[in-house]
């Protein structure tokens, strides 16, 4: 009898779980997943045409997956139950410092070299167009976090430093004279202990500021400008905020995110500016205005940002790249006349970098490239440079 | 639709259970049929219509065969039906392959047609054919109700990836079946274990195999690791599906035959094929090998019969040369064992047989997995010609750190250790209520973990669906 009760309870619980999950899933209509930073699939409308096609069933399947009740909680359980050390391509080191899983790039040095040569050819081509249009061209190389923060890695993790160095050296050797290469690895090594955010792949303010100082140094060396730049604390007041980085989101936020330096307030004087996003005036704040703090991340990856400070004595600067440009854009606002930033992943204007140089009378074009695997990814680089073929 | 999806677990299954158990007995089969068609319809309503047409033609053929006494008519009807089924299968699965072969052999450039392969066509065609053949052989009576024949072929638990169920196995249960608390509980338990096998072990070992074989350069230790990972993936993927199918069958009162019996503990290739995909092996035995004469017509004919069976087994799995070679690879080992190796293996310690079988099977899977002979040669070369670089050990460490736990779990569960522990505990503590509570609590806990893996998993294809 007792065995029967246990069996009935077991069966009932199973049916209860799938039924309750089913009902809650169907009534769920979440539009976005903040945790994943993406839109969620919605339940499709029932129509005769839809039912006779195949899309309806695909959409229904996707909606059930995306709208699944307690999905976030189950994802957390997954990360607790998962036995992988390198979960979701993310590695957890001491103090919950997160890194991307180790690189397993092709061991053929020749392949690495060939990729670097191809990427350099693209850089050279764009640099030629840009310099032809009257701007100087800088290529800034950002290594992966494991390369920059080797000492924080778990013992079994071997950083991809060798691959990065081989790759960047090939680029340096093959870059044309009109390409100024700034290697963030060289700039930051030994200077900044933790140049990246704890749970993210982006450089933090400390890391970015060193790179920025070098950009200003180059600008001062190559123009009549004499941009004054002090130490970080002399220029900005810094406020901390919880940074729940991309790595943490990848692993179901299973690491407790810390408050890190993210928001800045410019103390070097009040700078008035007009900000344009995709040609329209934008009210997204840039730190500094009216003593406000703003995120060093400029709001997000924008297709085209123009910030005009009406400081005609200062040069104009153009940033090209991805989210890695954000923090440098923010720092540049107070030192340049115009700061233009383009992200070709979202920019569909059809304008080339050289077109922007001409349109905004750009003096300095800065292309920021992050290392993806052992090499700089050719496809990604072409996309970020707006190169079609 | 796959069993390891939210739409099945939280939409299809609870809806079916509710309607099925509320309905009166006389409507249960129709509900099951409607849901089975819906299940298949997820792959495309047009393909569903085609399946229904094929099965209805089989139904009519079986009716005529059953009714007529003329041997000649019966035979012709059977030949026509088999031609229809094989023709359909051939058109969808082998047209492109055949055109490619013709182009290659004769040097033509006939355009290769792109035909969408209906999900589970190899399985349901074989089931439908076996029904007509069994009626022809008078092993079963033709079913008068066309919906019951359609239900037999399209029953969702086994429709798309087996086991290949014979009509005689379920004929009585279609008409009358009894669902007991024991069978219902066992069904849920089996389904949950299948789900865990798929989501936890098969998907993770599969990821490892994909990562390794996807690299441009393949070092020797990694090639072996990849082959081992795939060997585990294919077993846990396919046997998981069979477990879930058998479990779902039990939930609805059907008893499907076992499809796997711990094949990796076999001591010979012959034994392996008695334990692996049992329903397919017995299908070929009963409907191809024995009708061809089996071993009754001398050694040469037996070898020819085996050759035909294994060539067919190979291309049943896929329209590609590597599948054909995979089938013939086993033909060679089975012949070798029959005439040479068996005596030798019998004299050797058991572990020799185990190691020999595992190695043969492992290389079989390399052949099976590779798309084209160039890939086969790449992997085999990497396995046998030592190639180690400065980052090999780093990569090996990474892979083992990432997937080692799943590999170990897979290796342990490939041997019947879990049923043994379960049986020992259950026998010893049969009367102990707490042990039973703990056991069923563990099963439900595993279900929750499986849902957690499901919620995260986007990598979720069943390998056997393409067959």
XYZ file of C-alpha atoms in Angstrom, chain B:
467
model
C 9.338 17.835 -32.654
C 11.888 16.209 -30.399
C 11.236 14.721 -26.985
C 13.961 16.839 -25.454
C 12.236 20.125 -26.227
C 10.077 22.459 -24.162
C 7.243 22.287 -26.680
C 7.051 18.524 -26.267
C 7.545 18.382 -22.504
C 5.329 21.280 -21.507
C 2.897 21.506 -24.398
C 2.383 18.304 -26.283
C 2.786 15.758 -23.476
C 0.573 17.309 -20.773
C -2.146 18.094 -23.339
C -2.074 14.529 -24.623
C -2.042 13.022 -21.130
C -5.010 15.149 -20.068
C -7.135 14.332 -23.097
C -6.097 10.704 -23.219
C -6.935 9.896 -19.642
C -10.152 11.912 -19.591
C -11.465 10.274 -22.774
C -13.475 7.095 -22.853
C -11.597 3.981 -23.905
C -13.121 3.886 -27.377
C -11.727 7.336 -28.194
C -8.248 6.810 -26.791
C -6.730 5.460 -30.014
C -8.107 8.343 -32.019
C -6.677 10.862 -29.587
C -3.329 9.114 -29.730
C -3.516 9.081 -33.527
C -4.427 12.765 -33.750
C -1.543 13.715 -31.491
C 0.834 11.418 -33.352
C -0.065 13.128 -36.615
C 0.353 16.515 -34.962
C 3.743 15.383 -33.662
C 4.821 14.420 -37.171
C 3.147 17.484 -38.680
C 5.669 19.678 -36.871
C 8.188 18.552 -39.493
C 5.952 19.860 -42.285
C 2.271 19.230 -43.029
C 3.026 18.251 -46.647
C 5.256 15.441 -45.510
C 2.544 14.332 -43.121
C 0.098 14.041 -46.025
C 2.613 11.946 -47.909
C 3.086 9.593 -44.986
C -0.663 9.143 -44.623
C -1.016 8.306 -48.325
C 1.785 5.734 -48.201
C 0.357 4.067 -45.091
C -3.172 4.002 -46.522
C -1.898 2.289 -49.667
C -0.172 -0.272 -47.435
C -3.407 -0.683 -45.520
C -5.378 -1.364 -48.726
C -2.724 -3.733 -50.036
C -2.777 -5.704 -46.798
C -6.574 -5.901 -46.934
C -6.490 -7.272 -50.492
C -3.699 -9.698 -49.695
C -5.654 -10.957 -46.714
C -8.872 -11.374 -48.649
C -7.630 -13.048 -51.785
C -6.709 -16.735 -51.927
C -4.863 -16.475 -55.178
C -1.184 -16.989 -54.461
C -0.261 -15.165 -57.635
C -2.349 -12.114 -56.764
C -1.025 -12.085 -53.219
C 2.521 -12.220 -54.460
C 2.025 -9.445 -57.018
C 0.301 -7.255 -54.489
C 3.175 -7.759 -52.101
C 5.738 -6.954 -54.788
C 3.799 -3.826 -55.732
C 3.567 -2.706 -52.112
C 7.242 -3.269 -51.467
C 8.056 -1.425 -54.690
C 5.861 1.465 -53.550
C 7.528 1.684 -50.150
C 11.064 1.200 -51.404
C 10.328 3.553 -54.296
C 9.182 6.285 -51.930
C 12.178 5.752 -49.691
C 14.489 5.675 -52.696
C 13.049 8.845 -54.195
C 13.389 10.899 -51.039
C 16.586 9.452 -49.695
C 18.672 8.098 -52.550
C 17.831 10.064 -55.721
C 20.496 12.675 -55.158
C 23.055 10.073 -54.156
C 22.289 7.933 -57.223
C 22.582 10.897 -59.586
C 25.916 11.819 -58.010
C 27.202 8.271 -58.460
C 26.040 8.164 -62.096
C 27.661 11.517 -62.768
C 30.873 10.328 -61.236
C 30.963 6.937 -62.954
C 29.875 7.985 -66.428
C 31.238 11.482 -66.331
C 27.872 13.167 -66.810
C 26.717 16.351 -65.164
C 23.051 15.671 -64.484
C 21.810 18.277 -61.987
C 21.525 16.762 -58.507
C 17.953 17.297 -57.268
C 17.532 18.762 -53.817
C 14.805 16.740 -52.180
C 13.755 17.356 -48.579
C 14.132 14.151 -46.602
C 10.975 13.471 -44.569
C 11.790 12.911 -40.917
C 11.752 9.259 -39.898
C 11.014 7.972 -43.417
C 13.445 5.060 -43.041
C 11.708 3.981 -39.849
C 8.086 4.294 -40.854
C 8.642 2.769 -44.318
C 10.170 -0.297 -42.701
C 7.313 -0.569 -40.218
C 4.672 -0.229 -42.918
C 6.427 -2.802 -45.103
C 6.780 -5.270 -42.272
C 3.034 -5.025 -41.657
C 2.172 -5.975 -45.247
C 4.803 -8.730 -45.324
C 3.491 -10.191 -42.054
C -0.048 -10.183 -43.465
C 1.274 -11.877 -46.612
C 3.012 -14.491 -44.498
C -0.214 -14.906 -42.555
C 1.546 -14.142 -39.331
C -1.065 -11.486 -38.571
C -4.537 -10.710 -39.821
C -5.025 -7.529 -41.813
C -6.445 -4.762 -39.676
C -9.814 -3.568 -40.924
C -9.745 -0.208 -39.256
C -7.454 2.065 -41.336
C -6.974 4.406 -38.379
C -5.448 1.588 -36.370
C -2.933 0.846 -39.121
C -2.133 4.529 -39.315
C -1.773 4.602 -35.535
C 0.582 1.616 -35.625
C 2.894 3.324 -38.125
C 2.590 6.883 -36.893
C 2.550 6.303 -33.125
C 4.618 9.259 -31.959
C 6.973 7.584 -29.482
C 8.623 5.449 -32.164
C 7.697 7.275 -35.348
C 10.810 9.249 -36.122
C 13.705 7.301 -34.623
C 12.458 3.855 -33.708
C 12.542 1.301 -32.311
C 11.135 -0.321 -35.453
C 8.041 -1.933 -33.976
C 6.440 -4.982 -35.629
C 2.701 -4.932 -36.031
C 2.359 -8.264 -34.259
C 4.082 -6.795 -31.202
C 1.455 -4.122 -30.721
C -1.588 -5.449 -32.627
C -3.317 -6.664 -29.480
C -2.357 -3.570 -27.507
C -3.820 -1.262 -30.141
C -7.171 -2.945 -29.631
C -7.002 -3.449 -25.930
C -4.373 -2.438 -23.469
C -4.087 -2.078 -19.787
C -2.235 0.722 -18.085
C -1.190 -0.201 -14.576
C 0.285 2.039 -11.929
C 3.472 -0.011 -12.224
C 3.724 0.395 -16.013
C 2.865 4.090 -15.813
C 5.528 4.688 -13.153
C 8.079 2.606 -15.040
C 7.260 4.532 -18.188
C 7.862 7.918 -16.571
C 11.059 6.663 -14.954
C 12.368 5.296 -18.260
C 11.443 8.479 -20.065
C 13.263 10.632 -17.508
C 16.401 8.513 -17.696
C 16.317 8.728 -21.486
C 15.928 12.493 -21.295
C 18.917 12.740 -18.938
C 21.037 10.504 -21.169
C 20.301 12.707 -24.144
C 20.578 16.135 -22.536
C 23.399 15.524 -20.117
C 25.679 12.941 -21.695
C 24.941 12.774 -25.438
C 24.830 16.527 -25.974
C 28.026 17.203 -24.056
C 30.078 14.380 -25.552
C 28.671 15.491 -28.894
C 29.917 19.018 -28.370
C 33.384 17.659 -27.637
C 33.385 15.482 -30.770
C 32.235 18.419 -32.888
C 34.869 20.744 -31.469
C 37.689 18.265 -32.002
C 36.744 17.075 -35.480
C 35.966 20.650 -36.468
C 39.574 21.767 -35.998
C 41.731 22.220 -39.035
C 44.655 20.275 -37.647
C 44.047 17.103 -35.733
C 46.691 15.876 -33.352
C 46.909 12.196 -32.425
C 45.681 12.329 -28.793
C 42.833 14.639 -29.785
C 41.771 12.413 -32.671
C 41.454 9.515 -30.225
C 39.594 11.658 -27.730
C 37.216 12.830 -30.461
C 36.564 9.265 -31.581
C 35.842 8.187 -27.998
C 33.536 11.173 -27.486
C 31.587 10.356 -30.636
C 31.397 6.687 -29.678
C 29.708 7.751 -26.448
C 27.590 10.419 -28.102
C 25.999 8.141 -30.670
C 25.180 5.474 -28.111
C 23.688 7.868 -25.587
C 21.876 9.840 -28.237
C 20.241 6.904 -29.944
C 19.642 4.703 -26.906
C 18.225 7.742 -25.076
C 15.687 8.168 -27.810
C 14.776 4.490 -27.565
C 14.496 4.796 -23.779
C 12.157 7.747 -24.113
C 10.131 5.948 -26.809
C 9.830 2.807 -24.702
C 8.957 4.892 -21.625
C 6.281 6.864 -23.471
C 4.941 3.603 -24.877
C 4.557 2.258 -21.356
C 2.796 5.443 -20.220
C 0.167 4.831 -22.902
C 0.015 1.071 -22.376
C 2.308 -0.197 -25.149
C 5.218 -2.522 -24.634
C 7.832 -1.923 -27.297
C 10.743 -4.306 -27.502
C 14.174 -3.252 -26.275
C 16.426 -1.668 -28.864
C 19.728 -1.598 -26.976
C 21.312 -3.874 -24.461
C 24.597 -2.298 -23.362
C 26.343 -2.878 -26.701
C 29.718 -1.602 -25.535
C 30.177 -4.537 -23.163
C 30.191 -6.977 -26.091
C 33.037 -9.415 -26.490
C 32.701 -9.687 -30.263
C 31.301 -7.733 -33.168
C 28.651 -10.410 -33.610
C 27.537 -9.851 -30.032
C 27.672 -6.091 -30.530
C 25.092 -6.328 -33.293
C 22.856 -8.418 -31.052
C 22.908 -5.543 -28.577
C 22.925 -2.489 -30.861
C 19.782 -1.256 -32.656
C 18.190 -4.631 -32.111
C 14.982 -3.771 -33.945
C 16.885 -2.937 -37.143
C 19.098 -6.040 -36.998
C 16.115 -8.316 -36.465
C 14.198 -6.532 -39.226
C 16.951 -7.226 -41.731
C 17.301 -10.765 -40.431
C 13.581 -11.550 -40.780
C 12.761 -9.653 -43.952
C 15.994 -9.852 -45.953
C 18.524 -12.389 -44.693
C 16.181 -15.325 -44.058
C 14.071 -14.811 -47.224
C 17.343 -14.757 -49.212
C 18.122 -18.187 -47.810
C 20.072 -17.248 -44.695
C 22.623 -19.957 -43.971
C 20.533 -22.720 -45.514
C 22.020 -22.618 -49.004
C 25.700 -23.193 -48.409
C 28.604 -21.069 -47.277
C 29.029 -19.031 -50.475
C 25.381 -18.081 -50.571
C 25.442 -17.238 -46.864
C 28.379 -14.893 -47.441
C 26.513 -13.276 -50.339
C 23.390 -12.916 -48.200
C 25.362 -11.298 -45.420
C 27.007 -8.995 -47.910
C 23.593 -7.859 -49.187
C 22.237 -7.374 -45.658
C 25.200 -5.304 -44.504
C 25.349 -3.236 -47.653
C 21.656 -2.458 -47.128
C 22.209 -1.782 -43.427
C 24.915 0.683 -44.349
C 22.923 2.678 -46.885
C 19.796 2.536 -44.733
C 21.693 4.833 -42.378
C 22.418 7.381 -45.050
C 22.812 8.004 -48.749
C 26.573 8.300 -48.826
C 29.538 6.124 -49.664
C 30.857 6.185 -46.113
C 27.646 4.606 -44.812
C 27.904 1.846 -47.409
C 31.514 1.259 -46.426
C 30.516 1.306 -42.770
C 28.023 -1.508 -43.431
C 30.572 -3.496 -45.424
C 33.181 -2.888 -42.725
C 30.951 -4.804 -40.338
C 30.294 -7.441 -42.984
C 34.040 -8.120 -43.125
C 34.359 -8.429 -39.349
C 31.279 -10.607 -39.032
C 32.569 -12.964 -41.720
C 36.008 -12.992 -40.121
C 34.508 -13.809 -36.748
C 32.271 -16.505 -38.180
C 35.049 -18.364 -39.941
C 38.304 -17.405 -38.256
C 38.259 -15.140 -35.226
C 35.526 -16.725 -33.130
C 37.616 -19.783 -32.231
C 40.523 -17.560 -31.355
C 38.449 -15.127 -29.330
C 36.819 -17.974 -27.386
C 40.244 -19.114 -26.187
C 41.446 -15.676 -25.172
C 40.718 -13.950 -21.844
C 37.451 -12.010 -21.937
C 39.084 -8.602 -21.843
C 40.767 -9.273 -25.206
C 37.347 -9.678 -26.791
C 36.117 -6.498 -25.154
C 39.099 -4.469 -26.328
C 38.961 -5.915 -29.842
C 35.234 -5.120 -30.124
C 35.584 -1.602 -28.787
C 38.396 -0.829 -31.211
C 36.441 -2.202 -34.188
C 33.336 -0.267 -33.135
C 35.301 2.920 -32.505
C 36.789 2.888 -36.008
C 33.362 2.025 -37.336
C 32.040 5.246 -35.838
C 34.893 7.250 -37.374
C 33.762 5.907 -40.746
C 30.139 6.539 -39.879
C 30.639 10.124 -38.746
C 32.889 11.340 -41.521
C 31.452 13.142 -44.470
C 33.460 11.654 -47.300
C 36.528 9.492 -47.494
C 38.902 12.447 -47.277
C 37.650 13.109 -43.766
C 37.903 9.409 -42.855
C 41.507 9.340 -44.009
C 42.278 12.587 -42.166
C 40.997 11.216 -38.874
C 42.490 7.732 -39.255
C 45.831 9.239 -40.270
C 45.752 11.485 -37.213
C 44.983 8.495 -35.005
C 47.814 6.345 -36.311
C 50.591 8.645 -37.433
C 51.831 10.341 -34.265
C 51.391 14.090 -34.506
C 51.851 16.180 -31.394
C 52.573 19.885 -31.214
C 53.447 22.359 -28.494
C 49.789 23.076 -27.754
C 48.430 19.518 -27.943
C 48.641 18.876 -24.229
C 47.155 22.254 -23.450
C 44.190 21.485 -25.667
C 43.851 18.030 -24.184
C 43.798 19.573 -20.700
C 41.166 22.056 -21.790
C 38.934 19.395 -23.310
C 39.296 17.024 -20.390
C 38.628 19.812 -17.905
C 35.545 20.781 -19.854
C 34.093 17.444 -20.771
C 35.964 14.863 -18.690
C 33.122 14.442 -16.201
C 30.659 13.673 -18.998
C 33.075 11.245 -20.626
C 33.533 9.396 -17.352
C 29.787 9.396 -16.735
C 29.248 8.042 -20.233
C 31.834 5.299 -19.819
C 30.360 4.199 -16.478
C 26.787 4.214 -17.751
C 27.795 2.253 -20.856
C 28.112 -0.755 -18.617
C 25.051 -2.019 -16.733
C 26.181 -0.615 -13.414
C 23.091 1.492 -12.734
C 20.511 -1.322 -13.155
C 22.741 -3.532 -11.029
C 22.901 -1.012 -8.173
C 19.194 -0.305 -8.505
C 18.286 -3.983 -8.399
C 20.562 -4.699 -5.441
C 19.162 -1.786 -3.449
C 15.578 -2.497 -4.380
C 15.940 -6.184 -3.534
C 17.596 -5.484 -0.218
C 15.332 -2.649 0.822
C 12.152 -3.695 -0.912
C 10.108 -3.072 2.173
C 11.979 0.044 3.202
C 9.724 2.944 2.366
C 12.434 5.574 2.827
C 14.685 3.980 0.242
C 11.817 4.080 -2.241
C 11.083 7.705 -1.429
C 14.757 8.555 -1.886
C 14.880 6.656 -5.176
C 11.842 8.337 -6.733
C 12.977 11.671 -5.316
C 16.291 11.101 -7.089
C 14.463 10.378 -10.354
C 12.433 13.583 -10.057
C 15.596 15.475 -9.145
C 17.185 14.171 -12.324
C 14.132 15.385 -14.224
C 14.600 18.897 -12.830
C 18.282 18.793 -13.783
C 17.334 17.589 -17.260
C 14.968 20.571 -17.607
C 17.820 22.814 -16.491
C 20.043 21.365 -19.227
C 17.164 21.758 -21.649
C 16.714 25.408 -20.726
C 20.341 26.117 -21.484
C 20.825 23.802 -24.397
C 20.517 25.189 -27.851
C 22.585 22.362 -29.189
C 19.923 19.754 -29.315
C 19.734 17.744 -32.527
C 18.993 14.051 -32.426
C 21.499 12.303 -34.619
C 19.177 9.573 -35.777
C 16.553 11.924 -37.158
C 18.270 12.066 -40.505
C 17.684 8.358 -40.989
